[in-house]
Amino acid sequence: MHITDWIAATAAQRPLAPALIEAGPDGTPERTVDYAAITRAIERGRARRPGIRPGDRCGLAGDNSAGFVLQGLEIMASGACLFPISASVTGDTLEALAQRVRLHHLVAQGTWEQRPPSGDVDGCGDDHFRSLEPAYIRFTSGTTAANKGVVLGQQAIVDRIRAANRGLGIGPDDRILWLLPMAHHWVVSILLYLAHGACILIPRAGAPEARALASRSRATVVYAAPHDYALLADGAAPGGWPGLRRAFSTASGLSAGVAAAARQALGIPLTQALGVIEAGLPAINLRHAETKPLSVGQPLPDYQIWLRDESGTPVPGQGPDHAGEICIRGPGLFSAYLDPWRPAPPDGFFATGDQGWFDPDGCLHLLGRRANRIQTGGMKFFCEEVEAAIERHPAVAACRVAAESHPRLGEVPVAEIELRPTAAAPDPADWPPFLQSTLPPHMIPVAISVVPSLPRTPTGKIRRW
């Protein structure tokens, strides 16, 4: 089964039900797209435009909108492989990206362009690429290394969506407030919601307008990044949103401050999920969101998650002293890396490069990327641990930590902070006593500098040095 066949079957059962509600600048619903329109978009794709072959790589440039969703479905239904591109990518940057992916077609501002031949991606005339029934390409975030294009085949998408919804529990009565960029979040989100008959609420402005749309349209689910929840909570009246049953947090690590602020504003705890473009959504904190908001929870039924040490040996035990690299096995693993071309490993599991540990309840806690590890005087710790402690300060909106060479200790931590609006910079002398309550001496940064803003990836993650 192709994912657009699944969505079409759902649409046929509820043609007049709303699939997409797009808001105006004030948060008032401005455009409603029903499932009959979803069906028409898929039928246009099945008719297939002249010049499109199954497996052609087709870029779609645009921003969050109902039109972007309809155009994306049309491309996928044609048998082409969708490569979403942010509307902010233009000019020479867009052309360089199109050449890197070796696009056959590009859709921008509603106009289809058939691009001149630019070669294959697999070294064998795209035969291997097309044999995967490729449906979707997305680049990894590239926070710590060069980003890689991840290819998902049709079956991988279907398998991934089925497994993820055993945890998400999305159904036809749900209305999901959408705040993530569609150019980077599409499969276990937009496609999943439509396959299960839900309605997607698309705000077009800032947090106040998103709150207004959620209130007027009675949102039942929010799916967003920690950065989005911080904005939603800022200035929101406490007491919660009537009818809201889940608020899923993904795309980057959740801090205690954001979790607490969002809990007060929404009236329910944030449910953190482990989203990995190569593996899907293998863990969600469904059972312990209230008591352990910073955990990504237990593995979903269809997934196995285990830890391994640097030699590849499984790490037994529980607690932070039994940390290791997170490895995942389950349905919907990625089909190949695009650039450079590399098929998915045949052993059927994915080593994430992230470090974590399990608690006695089987909940997974993230420590950080192995590349973000600092060694000070023989003691190892992660940048993310230090960042979490610094972000407890009421003046700090975001933080990033890095290692700096030291002649005697090897490495020492240094930090940059981004302040909250109207907040004054803390006195440098106040940092050691503030951090001593949560960090041992070797983890306290030797320098903390204030910057106007920290660089972020398109998905909202802090970009590393």
Coordinates of C-alpha atoms in Angstrom, one line a residue:
M1 CA 0.0 0.0 0.0
H2 CA 1.1 3.5 -0.8
I3 CA 0.4 6.2 1.8
T4 CA -1.7 8.3 -0.5
D5 CA -3.9 5.2 -1.1
W6 CA -4.4 4.9 2.6
I7 CA -5.3 8.6 2.9
A8 CA -7.6 8.4 -0.1
A9 CA -9.5 5.5 1.5
T10 CA -9.9 7.6 4.7
A11 CA -11.0 10.6 2.7
A12 CA -13.7 8.6 0.8
Q13 CA -15.3 7.7 4.2
R14 CA -15.6 11.4 5.3
P15 CA -15.6 13.7 2.3
L16 CA -17.3 16.6 4.0
A17 CA -15.2 16.5 7.2
P18 CA -12.6 19.2 7.6
A19 CA -9.0 18.0 6.9
L20 CA -7.2 21.4 7.1
I21 CA -8.2 24.7 8.7
E22 CA -5.9 27.6 7.9
A23 CA -6.1 30.7 10.1
G24 CA -5.9 34.3 9.2
P25 CA -3.6 36.8 10.9
D26 CA -5.9 37.2 13.9
G27 CA -6.3 33.4 14.5
T28 CA -9.8 33.3 13.0
P29 CA -10.3 30.2 10.7
E30 CA -10.0 31.6 7.2
R31 CA -9.9 28.6 4.9
T32 CA -11.3 25.1 5.5
V33 CA -10.2 22.2 3.2
D34 CA -12.4 19.1 3.5
Y35 CA -11.5 15.5 2.7
A36 CA -13.1 15.7 -0.7
A37 CA -10.4 18.2 -1.6
I38 CA -7.8 15.8 -0.3
T39 CA -9.3 13.2 -2.7
R40 CA -9.1 15.6 -5.6
A41 CA -5.5 16.4 -5.0
I42 CA -4.6 12.7 -4.9
E43 CA -6.6 12.0 -8.1
R44 CA -4.7 14.8 -9.8
G45 CA -1.4 13.1 -8.8
R46 CA -2.6 9.7 -10.0
A47 CA -3.4 11.2 -13.4
R48 CA 0.4 12.0 -13.5
R49 CA 1.7 15.1 -15.2
P50 CA 3.6 14.6 -18.5
G51 CA 7.3 13.8 -17.9
I52 CA 6.9 12.4 -14.4
R53 CA 8.2 8.9 -13.9
P54 CA 7.8 6.8 -10.7
G55 CA 10.7 7.6 -8.4
D56 CA 11.5 11.0 -9.9
R57 CA 12.8 13.4 -7.3
C58 CA 10.4 16.4 -7.0
G59 CA 11.1 19.4 -4.8
L60 CA 8.3 21.4 -3.3
A61 CA 9.2 24.9 -2.0
G62 CA 6.7 26.7 0.3
D63 CA 5.7 27.5 3.8
N64 CA 3.1 26.1 6.2
S65 CA -0.2 26.2 4.4
A66 CA -3.1 24.1 3.2
G67 CA -1.8 24.6 -0.3
F68 CA 1.5 23.1 0.6
V69 CA -0.2 20.0 2.0
L70 CA -2.4 19.6 -1.1
Q71 CA 0.5 20.0 -3.5
G72 CA 2.7 17.6 -1.5
L73 CA -0.1 14.9 -1.6
E74 CA -0.4 15.4 -5.4
I75 CA 3.3 14.9 -5.9
M76 CA 3.4 11.7 -3.7
A77 CA 0.3 10.3 -5.5
S78 CA 2.0 10.7 -8.8
G79 CA 4.7 8.2 -7.7
A80 CA 7.3 10.9 -7.5
C81 CA 9.6 11.2 -4.4
L82 CA 8.7 14.3 -2.4
F83 CA 11.5 16.6 -1.2
P84 CA 9.9 19.5 0.8
I85 CA 11.9 22.8 0.9
S86 CA 11.4 25.8 3.1
A87 CA 10.1 29.0 1.4
S88 CA 13.1 30.8 3.0
V89 CA 15.4 28.8 0.7
T90 CA 15.7 30.9 -2.5
G91 CA 18.1 31.9 -5.2
D92 CA 21.5 30.4 -5.4
T93 CA 20.9 28.4 -2.2
L94 CA 17.8 26.8 -3.7
E95 CA 19.6 26.0 -6.9
A96 CA 22.5 24.4 -5.0
L97 CA 20.1 22.3 -3.0
A98 CA 18.3 21.2 -6.2
Q99 CA 21.6 20.1 -7.7
R100 CA 22.7 18.3 -4.6
V101 CA 19.4 16.2 -4.6
R102 CA 19.5 16.0 -8.4
L103 CA 15.9 17.0 -8.7
H104 CA 14.0 16.1 -11.8
H105 CA 11.2 18.6 -11.0
L106 CA 10.7 21.6 -8.8
V107 CA 7.4 23.1 -7.7
A108 CA 7.6 26.7 -6.4
Q109 CA 4.8 29.2 -6.0
G110 CA 2.4 26.7 -7.7
T111 CA 4.5 26.4 -10.9
W112 CA 6.0 23.1 -12.0
E113 CA 9.4 23.2 -13.5
Q114 CA 11.0 20.2 -15.2
R115 CA 14.7 20.5 -14.5
P116 CA 17.5 19.6 -16.9
P117 CA 19.2 16.2 -16.3
S118 CA 21.7 16.4 -13.5
G119 CA 22.8 12.8 -13.0
D120 CA 21.9 10.0 -10.7
V121 CA 22.3 9.7 -6.9
D122 CA 23.3 6.0 -6.7
G123 CA 26.0 5.6 -9.3
C124 CA 23.8 3.2 -11.3
G125 CA 21.5 5.5 -13.3
D126 CA 19.0 5.8 -10.3
D127 CA 18.1 2.1 -10.7
H128 CA 18.8 1.3 -7.1
F129 CA 17.1 4.5 -5.9
R130 CA 13.9 3.8 -7.9
S131 CA 13.8 0.2 -6.7
L132 CA 13.2 1.4 -3.2
E133 CA 9.9 3.0 -4.3
P134 CA 11.2 6.2 -2.8
A135 CA 8.5 8.5 -1.5
Y136 CA 10.2 11.1 0.7
I137 CA 13.5 12.8 1.2
R138 CA 14.5 14.9 4.2
F139 CA 17.9 16.1 5.4
T140 CA 19.1 15.4 9.0
S141 CA 19.3 18.5 11.2
G142 CA 23.1 18.8 10.9
T143 CA 23.5 20.3 14.4
T144 CA 26.9 18.5 15.0
A145 CA 28.0 17.3 11.5
A146 CA 27.3 17.6 7.8
N147 CA 23.6 16.8 7.2
K148 CA 22.6 13.8 5.2
G149 CA 19.6 13.2 2.9
V150 CA 17.4 10.4 4.4
V151 CA 15.3 8.5 1.9
L152 CA 12.0 6.8 2.9
G153 CA 10.3 4.3 0.7
Q154 CA 6.5 3.8 0.5
Q155 CA 6.4 0.8 2.7
A156 CA 8.7 2.3 5.3
I157 CA 6.3 5.3 5.6
V158 CA 3.2 3.1 6.0
D159 CA 5.0 0.9 8.6
R160 CA 6.3 3.9 10.5
I161 CA 2.9 5.5 10.6
R162 CA 1.1 2.4 11.9
A163 CA 3.7 1.9 14.6
A164 CA 3.7 5.5 15.7
N165 CA -0.1 5.8 16.0
R166 CA -0.1 3.0 18.5
G167 CA 1.3 5.6 20.8
L168 CA -0.1 8.9 19.5
G169 CA -3.7 7.5 19.2
I170 CA -4.8 10.0 16.6
G171 CA -8.4 9.6 15.3
P172 CA -11.1 11.3 13.4
D173 CA -12.2 13.4 16.4
D174 CA -8.8 15.0 16.8
R175 CA -7.9 18.5 15.8
I176 CA -4.1 19.0 15.9
L177 CA -2.6 22.4 16.3
W178 CA 0.3 22.4 13.9
L179 CA 3.4 24.6 14.7
L180 CA 6.4 22.8 13.2
P181 CA 7.7 23.6 9.7
M182 CA 6.1 21.3 7.1
A183 CA 9.4 21.4 5.1
H184 CA 11.0 19.3 7.9
H185 CA 8.1 17.4 9.5
W186 CA 5.7 15.5 7.2
V187 CA 5.6 11.7 7.7
V188 CA 4.8 10.9 11.3
S189 CA 2.7 14.0 11.5
I190 CA 0.9 15.5 8.4
L191 CA 0.5 12.1 6.6
L192 CA -0.3 10.3 9.8
Y193 CA -3.1 12.7 10.8
L194 CA -4.7 12.6 7.4
A195 CA -4.5 8.8 7.2
H196 CA -6.5 8.7 10.4
G197 CA -9.1 11.3 9.5
A198 CA -8.0 14.1 11.8
C199 CA -8.1 17.8 11.2
I200 CA -4.9 19.9 11.1
L201 CA -5.1 23.5 12.4
I202 CA -2.6 25.7 10.6
P203 CA -1.9 29.1 12.2
R204 CA -0.3 31.8 10.0
A205 CA 1.1 34.2 12.5
G206 CA 2.6 34.1 16.1
A207 CA 1.8 32.5 19.4
P208 CA -1.2 34.7 20.3
E209 CA -2.9 33.8 17.0
A210 CA -2.1 30.1 17.4
R211 CA -3.7 30.2 20.8
A212 CA -6.8 31.9 19.3
L213 CA -7.0 29.3 16.6
A214 CA -6.7 26.5 19.1
S215 CA -9.4 28.0 21.3
R216 CA -11.9 28.7 18.4
S217 CA -11.3 25.3 16.7
R218 CA -11.2 23.3 20.0
A219 CA -7.7 21.7 19.5
T220 CA -7.4 18.3 21.1
V221 CA -3.7 17.8 20.4
V222 CA -0.7 20.0 20.0
Y223 CA 2.4 18.7 18.2
A224 CA 5.3 21.1 18.5
A225 CA 9.0 21.7 19.5
P226 CA 10.1 23.0 23.0
H227 CA 10.8 26.4 21.4
D228 CA 7.1 26.6 20.2
Y229 CA 5.8 25.7 23.7
A230 CA 8.0 28.4 25.2
L231 CA 6.3 30.9 22.9
L232 CA 2.8 29.5 23.6
A233 CA 3.3 29.7 27.3
D234 CA 4.7 33.3 27.3
G235 CA 1.9 35.6 28.1
A236 CA -0.7 32.8 28.2
A237 CA -3.4 32.9 30.9
P238 CA -3.0 29.9 33.2
G239 CA -5.7 27.3 33.5
G240 CA -5.4 25.2 30.4
W241 CA -7.2 24.7 27.1
P242 CA -10.6 23.0 27.2
G243 CA -10.6 19.7 25.3
L244 CA -6.9 19.4 25.0
R245 CA -5.9 15.8 25.7
R246 CA -2.2 15.6 24.6
A247 CA 0.6 18.1 24.0
F248 CA 3.5 16.2 22.3
S249 CA 7.0 17.7 22.4
T250 CA 9.6 16.7 19.8
A251 CA 12.4 17.9 17.5
S252 CA 14.8 18.8 20.4
G253 CA 15.3 18.2 24.1
L254 CA 12.8 19.6 26.6
S255 CA 14.0 21.7 29.5
A256 CA 12.5 21.8 33.0
G257 CA 11.6 25.4 32.6
V258 CA 9.7 25.0 29.4
A259 CA 8.0 21.9 30.7
A260 CA 6.8 23.8 33.8
A261 CA 5.7 26.9 31.9
A262 CA 3.8 24.8 29.3
R263 CA 2.2 22.7 32.1
Q264 CA 0.8 25.8 33.7
A265 CA -0.4 27.4 30.4
L266 CA -2.0 24.3 28.8
G267 CA -3.3 22.6 31.9
I268 CA -1.7 19.2 31.0
P269 CA 1.9 18.0 31.0
L270 CA 4.0 17.9 27.9
T271 CA 4.4 14.4 26.5
Q272 CA 8.0 14.2 25.2
A273 CA 8.6 11.9 22.2
L274 CA 11.8 10.6 20.6
G275 CA 11.7 11.5 17.0
V276 CA 14.5 10.2 14.7
I277 CA 14.2 10.8 10.9
E278 CA 16.0 7.5 10.3
A279 CA 13.7 5.5 12.6
G280 CA 10.4 7.3 13.1
L281 CA 8.9 7.8 16.6
P282 CA 10.1 4.8 18.6
A283 CA 9.4 6.1 22.2
I284 CA 6.8 8.4 23.7
N285 CA 6.4 9.4 27.4
L286 CA 2.8 8.3 27.6
R287 CA 2.7 6.9 31.2
H288 CA 5.0 9.3 33.1
A289 CA 4.6 12.7 31.5
E290 CA 3.4 14.3 34.8
T291 CA 6.2 12.9 37.0
K292 CA 9.0 12.6 34.5
P293 CA 8.5 15.3 31.9
L294 CA 12.1 15.3 30.7
S295 CA 12.1 11.6 29.8
V296 CA 11.1 10.4 26.3
G297 CA 9.3 7.5 27.9
Q298 CA 9.2 3.8 27.1
P299 CA 9.6 2.2 23.7
L300 CA 6.4 1.8 21.7
P301 CA 5.2 -1.8 21.3
D302 CA 6.7 -2.4 17.8
Y303 CA 10.2 -1.1 18.8
Q304 CA 13.2 -2.4 20.6
I305 CA 15.6 0.2 22.1
W306 CA 18.8 -0.7 23.8
L307 CA 22.1 0.9 24.8
R308 CA 25.6 -0.1 23.8
D309 CA 29.1 1.0 24.8
E310 CA 31.9 2.2 22.5
S311 CA 32.9 -1.5 21.7
G312 CA 29.3 -2.3 20.7
T313 CA 28.6 -4.3 23.8
P314 CA 25.0 -3.9 25.3
V315 CA 25.0 -1.8 28.4
P316 CA 23.0 -3.5 31.3
G317 CA 21.6 -1.8 34.4
Q318 CA 19.7 1.3 35.2
G319 CA 20.6 4.9 36.0
P320 CA 22.9 7.6 34.6
D321 CA 26.0 5.5 35.5
H322 CA 24.8 2.9 33.0
A323 CA 24.5 5.2 29.9
G324 CA 25.3 4.2 26.4
E325 CA 24.5 4.9 22.7
I326 CA 20.8 4.5 21.9
C327 CA 20.1 1.8 19.3
I328 CA 16.7 1.2 17.7
R329 CA 15.2 -1.7 15.8
G330 CA 11.6 -1.6 14.5
P331 CA 9.3 -0.9 11.5
G332 CA 9.8 1.9 9.1
L333 CA 13.6 2.3 9.3
F334 CA 15.0 4.5 6.6
S335 CA 15.7 3.1 3.2
A336 CA 18.9 4.8 2.3
Y337 CA 21.1 7.9 2.7
L338 CA 21.0 10.1 -0.4
D339 CA 24.3 12.1 -0.2
P340 CA 26.6 10.3 -0.2
W341 CA 24.5 7.3 -1.4
R342 CA 24.4 4.5 1.1
P343 CA 21.6 1.9 1.5
A344 CA 20.3 1.3 5.0
P345 CA 22.3 -1.3 6.9
P346 CA 21.0 -4.9 6.4
D347 CA 21.2 -5.7 10.1
G348 CA 17.9 -3.9 10.7
F349 CA 18.8 -1.5 13.4
F350 CA 19.9 2.1 13.7
A351 CA 22.6 3.4 16.0
T352 CA 21.6 7.0 16.7
G353 CA 24.8 8.5 18.1
D354 CA 22.7 9.8 21.0
Q355 CA 23.6 8.8 24.6
G356 CA 21.0 7.9 27.1
W357 CA 20.0 5.8 30.1
F358 CA 17.0 3.8 31.4
D359 CA 15.4 4.3 34.8
P360 CA 13.7 1.5 36.8
D361 CA 10.4 2.1 35.1
G362 CA 12.0 1.5 31.7
C363 CA 11.8 5.2 30.7
L364 CA 14.6 6.4 28.5
H365 CA 16.4 9.6 29.4
L366 CA 18.6 11.5 26.9
L367 CA 22.0 12.7 27.8
G368 CA 23.3 14.1 24.6
R369 CA 25.2 13.4 21.4
R370 CA 28.4 11.5 21.7
A371 CA 29.9 14.4 19.7
N372 CA 28.9 16.7 22.5
R373 CA 30.8 15.0 25.2
I374 CA 33.4 16.9 27.2
Q375 CA 36.3 15.3 29.1
T376 CA 37.7 17.4 31.9
G377 CA 40.6 15.9 33.9
G378 CA 39.4 12.4 33.0
M379 CA 35.8 13.0 33.9
K380 CA 33.2 12.8 31.1
F381 CA 29.9 14.7 30.8
F382 CA 27.7 16.1 28.1
C383 CA 27.1 19.7 26.9
E384 CA 23.3 19.1 27.3
E385 CA 23.7 18.4 31.0
V386 CA 25.3 21.8 31.6
E387 CA 22.8 23.5 29.3
A388 CA 19.9 22.2 31.3
A389 CA 21.4 23.6 34.5
I390 CA 22.0 27.0 33.0
E391 CA 18.6 27.2 31.5
R392 CA 17.0 26.9 35.0
H393 CA 18.0 30.6 35.4
P394 CA 15.0 32.8 35.0
A395 CA 16.9 35.2 32.7
V396 CA 18.0 32.5 30.2
A397 CA 15.9 31.7 27.1
A398 CA 18.4 29.2 25.6
C399 CA 22.0 28.1 26.0
R400 CA 24.7 26.2 24.2
V401 CA 27.9 24.7 25.7
A402 CA 31.1 23.6 24.0
A403 CA 34.5 22.3 25.0
E404 CA 37.5 24.6 25.0
S405 CA 41.1 23.2 25.1
H406 CA 42.9 23.4 28.4
P407 CA 46.7 22.8 28.8
R408 CA 46.2 20.8 32.1
L409 CA 42.7 19.5 32.2
G410 CA 42.4 18.6 28.5
E411 CA 39.0 20.3 28.0
V412 CA 36.8 22.7 30.0
P413 CA 33.2 23.8 29.3
V414 CA 32.3 27.3 28.0
A415 CA 28.8 28.6 27.4
E416 CA 26.8 31.1 25.4
I417 CA 23.3 32.3 26.6
E418 CA 20.4 34.0 24.9
L419 CA 18.4 36.1 27.3
R420 CA 14.6 36.2 27.6
P421 CA 12.9 39.4 26.4
T422 CA 13.4 42.3 28.9
A423 CA 15.7 40.2 31.1
A424 CA 18.9 41.7 32.4
A425 CA 22.2 39.8 32.0
P426 CA 23.2 38.0 35.2
D427 CA 26.3 39.2 37.0
P428 CA 29.2 36.8 36.1
A429 CA 30.0 36.4 39.8
D430 CA 26.5 35.0 40.4
W431 CA 26.9 32.0 38.1
P432 CA 29.1 29.7 40.3
P433 CA 26.8 29.8 43.4
F434 CA 23.7 29.3 41.1
L435 CA 25.2 26.3 39.3
Q436 CA 26.8 24.7 42.3
S437 CA 23.4 23.3 43.5
T438 CA 23.0 21.2 40.4
L439 CA 26.5 20.7 38.9
P440 CA 29.8 19.4 40.2
P441 CA 32.7 21.9 40.0
H442 CA 34.3 20.3 36.9
M443 CA 31.0 20.9 34.9
I444 CA 30.6 24.6 35.7
P445 CA 31.6 26.6 32.6
V446 CA 34.8 28.7 33.0
A447 CA 33.1 31.4 30.9
I448 CA 29.5 32.3 30.2
S449 CA 28.9 35.0 27.5
V450 CA 25.7 36.7 26.4
V451 CA 24.8 36.7 22.7
P452 CA 21.9 38.5 21.0
S453 CA 20.6 35.1 19.7
L454 CA 21.8 31.6 19.3
P455 CA 21.9 30.1 15.8
R456 CA 19.2 27.5 15.1
T457 CA 18.6 24.9 12.4
P458 CA 15.4 25.1 10.4
T459 CA 13.8 22.6 12.8
G460 CA 14.5 24.9 15.8
K461 CA 17.5 23.0 17.3
I462 CA 20.4 25.0 18.6
R463 CA 23.2 24.7 16.1
R464 CA 26.5 23.6 17.6
W465 CA 29.9 25.2 17.0

